[in-house]
CSV table of N, CA and C in Angstrom, one decimal:
chain,number,residue,atom,x,y,z
V,76,MET,N,-19.3,-7.9,-14.9
V,76,MET,CA,-18.4,-8.9,-14.4
V,76,MET,C,-17.4,-8.1,-13.2
V,77,PRO,N,-17.1,-8.4,-12.1
V,77,PRO,CA,-16.4,-7.9,-11.1
V,77,PRO,C,-15.0,-8.2,-11.6
V,78,ASP,N,-13.9,-7.2,-11.4
V,78,ASP,CA,-12.4,-7.4,-11.6
V,78,ASP,C,-11.9,-8.3,-10.5
V,79,SER,N,-11.8,-9.3,-10.6
V,79,SER,CA,-11.4,-10.3,-9.8
V,79,SER,C,-9.9,-10.0,-9.3
V,80,ASN,N,-9.0,-9.2,-9.9
V,80,ASN,CA,-7.6,-8.9,-9.9
V,80,ASN,C,-7.6,-7.7,-8.6
V,81,VAL,N,-8.9,-7.1,-8.3
V,81,VAL,CA,-8.7,-5.9,-7.5
V,81,VAL,C,-8.2,-6.4,-6.0
V,82,PRO,N,-8.7,-7.5,-5.5
V,82,PRO,CA,-8.2,-8.0,-4.2
V,82,PRO,C,-6.7,-8.3,-4.1
V,83,ASP,N,-6.2,-8.9,-5.1
V,83,ASP,CA,-4.8,-9.3,-5.5
V,83,ASP,C,-3.9,-8.3,-5.3
V,84,ASP,N,-4.3,-7.1,-6.4
V,84,ASP,CA,-3.6,-5.9,-6.4
V,84,ASP,C,-3.6,-5.2,-5.2
V,85,LEU,N,-4.7,-5.1,-4.3
V,85,LEU,CA,-4.6,-4.5,-3.0
V,85,LEU,C,-3.8,-5.1,-2.2
V,86,ASP,N,-4.0,-6.7,-2.1
V,86,ASP,CA,-2.9,-7.4,-1.1
V,86,ASP,C,-1.4,-7.1,-1.6
V,87,ALA,N,-1.2,-7.0,-3.0
V,87,ALA,CA,0.2,-6.7,-3.4
V,87,ALA,C,0.6,-5.5,-3.1
V,88,LYS,N,-0.1,-4.3,-2.9
V,88,LYS,CA,0.1,-3.1,-2.7
V,88,LYS,C,0.4,-3.0,-1.1
V,89,HIS,N,-0.5,-3.6,-0.3
V,89,HIS,CA,-0.3,-3.7,1.1
V,89,HIS,C,1.1,-4.3,1.5
V,90,ALA,N,1.4,-5.3,0.8
V,90,ALA,CA,3.0,-6.1,0.9
V,90,ALA,C,3.8,-5.0,0.5
V,91,ARG,N,3.8,-4.5,-0.5
V,91,ARG,CA,4.7,-3.5,-0.8
V,91,ARG,C,4.8,-2.4,0.2
V,92,ASN,N,3.7,-1.9,0.7
V,92,ASN,CA,4.0,-0.8,1.6
V,92,ASN,C,4.6,-1.4,3.0
V,93,ARG,N,4.2,-2.7,3.2
V,93,ARG,CA,4.8,-3.1,4.3
V,93,ARG,C,6.3,-3.2,4.5
V,94,GLU,N,6.8,-3.8,3.1
V,94,GLU,CA,8.3,-3.9,2.8
V,94,GLU,C,9.0,-2.5,2.9
V,95,GLN,N,8.2,-1.5,2.4
V,95,GLN,CA,8.9,-0.1,2.3
V,95,GLN,C,8.9,0.5,3.9
V,96,ARG,N,8.0,0.2,4.6
V,96,ARG,CA,8.3,0.9,6.4
V,96,ARG,C,9.0,-0.2,6.8
V,97,ILE,N,9.4,-1.5,6.7
V,97,ILE,CA,10.3,-2.2,7.4
V,97,ILE,C,11.6,-1.9,6.9
V,98,ALA,N,11.9,-1.5,5.5
V,98,ALA,CA,13.1,-1.1,5.0
V,98,ALA,C,13.5,0.3,5.8
V,99,ALA,N,12.5,1.2,5.9
V,99,ALA,CA,12.6,2.4,6.5
V,99,ALA,C,13.0,2.3,7.9
V,100,ILE,N,12.5,1.5,8.5
V,100,ILE,CA,12.8,1.3,10.0
V,100,ILE,C,14.2,0.8,10.2
V,101,LYS,N,14.5,0.0,9.4
V,101,LYS,CA,15.8,-0.7,9.3
V,101,LYS,C,17.0,0.4,9.0
V,102,ARG,N,16.5,1.4,8.2
V,102,ARG,CA,17.5,2.8,7.7
V,102,ARG,C,17.6,3.4,8.9
V,103,TRP,N,16.5,3.7,9.7
V,103,TRP,CA,16.4,4.6,10.9
V,103,TRP,C,17.3,4.0,12.0
V,104,VAL,N,17.1,2.6,12.2
V,104,VAL,CA,18.1,1.7,13.1
V,104,VAL,C,19.5,2.0,13.0
V,105,ALA,N,19.9,1.9,11.7
V,105,ALA,CA,21.2,1.6,11.3
V,105,ALA,C,21.8,3.1,11.7
V,106,TYR,N,21.0,4.1,11.5
V,106,TYR,CA,21.6,5.5,11.5
V,106,TYR,C,21.7,5.8,13.0
V,107,ILE,N,20.7,5.6,13.6
V,107,ILE,CA,20.7,5.9,15.1
V,107,ILE,C,21.6,5.0,16.0
V,108,GLU,N,22.3,3.8,15.2
V,108,GLU,CA,23.1,3.1,15.7
V,108,GLU,C,24.5,3.5,15.4
V,109,SER,N,24.5,4.4,14.5
V,109,SER,CA,26.0,4.9,13.8
V,109,SER,C,26.2,6.2,14.1
V,110,GLU,N,25.2,7.1,14.8
V,110,GLU,CA,25.3,8.3,14.8
V,110,GLU,C,25.1,8.7,16.7
V,111,PRO,N,25.6,9.6,17.1
V,111,PRO,CA,25.2,9.9,18.6
V,111,PRO,C,23.9,10.4,18.7
V,112,PRO,N,23.4,10.3,19.9
V,112,PRO,CA,22.0,10.7,20.3
V,112,PRO,C,21.9,12.4,20.2
V,113,GLU,N,22.8,13.0,20.5
V,113,GLU,CA,22.9,14.3,20.1
V,113,GLU,C,22.3,14.8,18.9
V,114,LYS,N,22.9,14.0,17.8
V,114,LYS,CA,22.5,14.2,16.3
V,114,LYS,C,21.0,13.7,16.0
V,115,TRP,N,20.7,12.6,16.5
V,115,TRP,CA,19.3,12.1,15.9
V,115,TRP,C,18.3,12.4,16.7
V,116,GLY,N,18.6,12.7,18.1
V,116,GLY,CA,17.6,13.1,18.9
V,116,GLY,C,16.6,14.0,18.8
V,117,ALA,N,17.2,15.2,18.1
V,117,ALA,CA,16.6,16.3,18.1
V,117,ALA,C,15.5,16.1,16.7
V,118,GLN,N,16.1,15.3,15.9
V,118,GLN,CA,15.3,14.8,14.8
V,118,GLN,C,14.1,14.1,15.1
V,119,GLN,N,14.2,13.1,15.9
V,119,GLN,CA,13.2,12.2,16.7
V,119,GLN,C,12.1,13.1,17.3
V,120,ASN,N,12.5,13.7,17.9
V,120,ASN,CA,11.7,14.8,18.8
V,120,ASN,C,10.8,15.6,17.8
V,121,ALA,N,11.3,16.1,17.0
V,121,ALA,CA,10.7,17.1,15.9
V,121,ALA,C,9.6,16.2,15.2
V,122,ILE,N,9.8,15.0,15.0
V,122,ILE,CA,8.7,14.1,14.3
V,122,ILE,C,7.6,13.8,15.1
V,123,VAL,N,8.2,13.3,16.3
V,123,VAL,CA,7.2,13.0,17.4
V,123,VAL,C,6.5,14.2,17.9
V,124,ASN,N,6.8,15.4,17.9
V,124,ASN,CA,6.2,16.6,18.4
V,124,ASN,C,5.3,16.9,17.1
V,125,ASP,N,5.5,16.8,15.9
V,125,ASP,CA,4.5,17.1,14.9
V,125,ASP,C,3.5,16.1,14.7
V,126,GLN,N,3.7,15.1,15.2
V,126,GLN,CA,2.9,14.0,15.2
V,126,GLN,C,1.8,14.3,16.3
V,127,LEU,N,2.2,14.5,17.6
V,127,LEU,CA,1.5,15.2,18.7
V,127,LEU,C,0.8,16.3,18.3
V,128,GLU,N,1.3,17.2,17.7
V,128,GLU,CA,0.3,18.7,17.2
V,128,GLU,C,-0.7,18.0,16.4
V,129,ALA,N,-0.5,17.3,15.5
V,129,ALA,CA,-1.3,17.1,14.6
V,129,ALA,C,-2.3,16.3,15.0
V,130,ALA,N,-2.0,15.1,16.2
V,130,ALA,CA,-3.2,14.4,16.9
V,130,ALA,C,-4.1,15.4,17.6
V,131,GLN,N,-3.5,16.3,18.1
V,131,GLN,CA,-4.1,17.4,19.0
V,131,GLN,C,-5.2,18.3,18.1
V,132,ARG,N,-4.9,18.6,17.0
V,132,ARG,CA,-5.7,19.3,16.0
V,132,ARG,C,-6.9,18.5,15.9
V,133,VAL,N,-7.2,17.1,15.7
V,133,VAL,CA,-8.1,16.2,15.5
V,133,VAL,C,-9.0,16.2,16.6
V,134,GLN,N,-10.2,16.4,16.5
V,134,GLN,CA,-11.0,16.1,17.4
V,134,GLN,C,-11.4,14.4,17.7
V,135,THR,N,-10.8,14.2,19.1
V,135,THR,CA,-11.1,12.8,19.4
V,135,THR,C,-11.9,12.7,20.7
V,136,SER,N,-12.6,11.5,20.8
V,136,SER,CA,-13.3,11.5,22.1
V,136,SER,C,-12.6,11.2,23.3
V,137,ALA,N,-13.1,11.3,24.6
V,137,ALA,CA,-12.5,11.1,25.8
V,137,ALA,C,-12.2,9.6,25.7
V,138,ALA,N,-13.2,8.9,25.3
V,138,ALA,CA,-12.9,7.3,25.3
V,138,ALA,C,-11.4,6.9,24.4
V,139,HIS,N,-11.5,7.6,23.5
V,139,HIS,CA,-10.1,7.3,22.6
V,139,HIS,C,-9.1,7.7,23.2
V,140,LYS,N,-9.0,9.0,23.8
V,140,LYS,CA,-7.8,9.6,24.5
V,140,LYS,C,-7.5,8.9,25.7
V,141,GLN,N,-8.7,8.2,26.6
V,141,GLN,CA,-8.2,7.1,27.5
V,141,GLN,C,-7.6,5.9,26.8
V,142,HIS,N,-8.2,5.5,25.9
V,142,HIS,CA,-7.5,4.2,25.1
V,142,HIS,C,-5.9,4.5,24.9
V,143,VAL,N,-5.8,5.5,24.3
V,143,VAL,CA,-4.1,5.8,23.9
V,143,VAL,C,-3.5,5.8,25.1
V,144,THR,N,-3.8,6.5,26.2
V,144,THR,CA,-3.3,6.7,27.3
V,144,THR,C,-2.8,5.1,28.0
V,145,ASP,N,-3.8,4.4,28.0
V,145,ASP,CA,-3.9,2.9,28.4
V,145,ASP,C,-3.0,2.2,27.8
V,146,VAL,N,-2.9,2.5,26.3
V,146,VAL,CA,-2.1,1.7,25.7
V,146,VAL,C,-0.6,2.1,25.7
V,147,ALA,N,-0.6,3.4,26.0
V,147,ALA,CA,0.9,4.0,26.3
V,147,ALA,C,1.5,3.4,27.4
V,148,ALA,N,0.8,3.3,28.6
V,148,ALA,CA,0.8,2.8,29.7
V,148,ALA,C,1.3,1.2,29.7
V,149,ASP,N,0.7,0.4,29.0
V,149,ASP,CA,1.1,-0.7,28.7
V,149,ASP,C,2.4,-1.1,27.9
V,150,ILE,N,2.4,-0.3,27.1
V,150,ILE,CA,3.9,-0.2,26.4
V,150,ILE,C,4.9,0.2,27.3
V,151,ALA,N,4.7,1.3,28.3
V,151,ALA,CA,5.9,1.6,29.0
V,151,ALA,C,6.1,0.4,30.1
V,152,ASP,N,5.0,-0.2,30.5
V,152,ASP,CA,5.0,-1.4,31.7
V,152,ASP,C,5.7,-2.5,31.1
V,153,ALA,N,5.5,-3.0,29.8
V,153,ALA,CA,6.2,-3.8,28.9
V,153,ALA,C,7.7,-3.7,28.8
V,154,ALA,N,8.1,-2.4,28.4
V,154,ALA,CA,9.4,-1.9,28.4
V,154,ALA,C,10.1,-2.2,29.4
V,155,ALA,N,9.4,-1.5,30.5
V,155,ALA,CA,10.1,-1.7,32.0
V,155,ALA,C,10.5,-3.3,32.5
V,156,ASP,N,9.3,-4.1,32.2
V,156,ASP,CA,9.7,-5.5,32.5
V,156,ASP,C,10.6,-6.0,31.8
V,157,THR,N,10.9,-5.6,30.5
V,157,THR,CA,12.2,-6.0,29.6
V,157,THR,C,13.3,-5.5,30.1
V,158,ASP,N,13.4,-4.1,30.6
V,158,ASP,CA,14.6,-3.6,31.1
V,158,ASP,C,14.8,-4.4,32.6
V,159,ASP,N,14.2,-4.9,33.3
V,159,ASP,CA,14.2,-5.4,34.4
V,159,ASP,C,14.6,-6.9,34.2
V,160,THR,N,14.7,-7.7,33.2
V,160,THR,CA,15.2,-8.9,33.0
V,160,THR,C,16.6,-8.9,32.4
């Protein structure tokens, strides 16, 4: 007989993970609002650089790289549109 609680347990785990990510984002926002960019900027750059280095070590297809570039451009365009309003 299959364990009918498995999907519920997985859904609960996903919900907890999401709540933890949102809480971490809120802590980061509070931190960057309370500290000057000179303090948190280097920290953020280190995280982004580490993520970029890790991504570069992974073999990805040209199509995936283009998709990421396109998504980044869309995000930048949306941010520029928001800044203009």
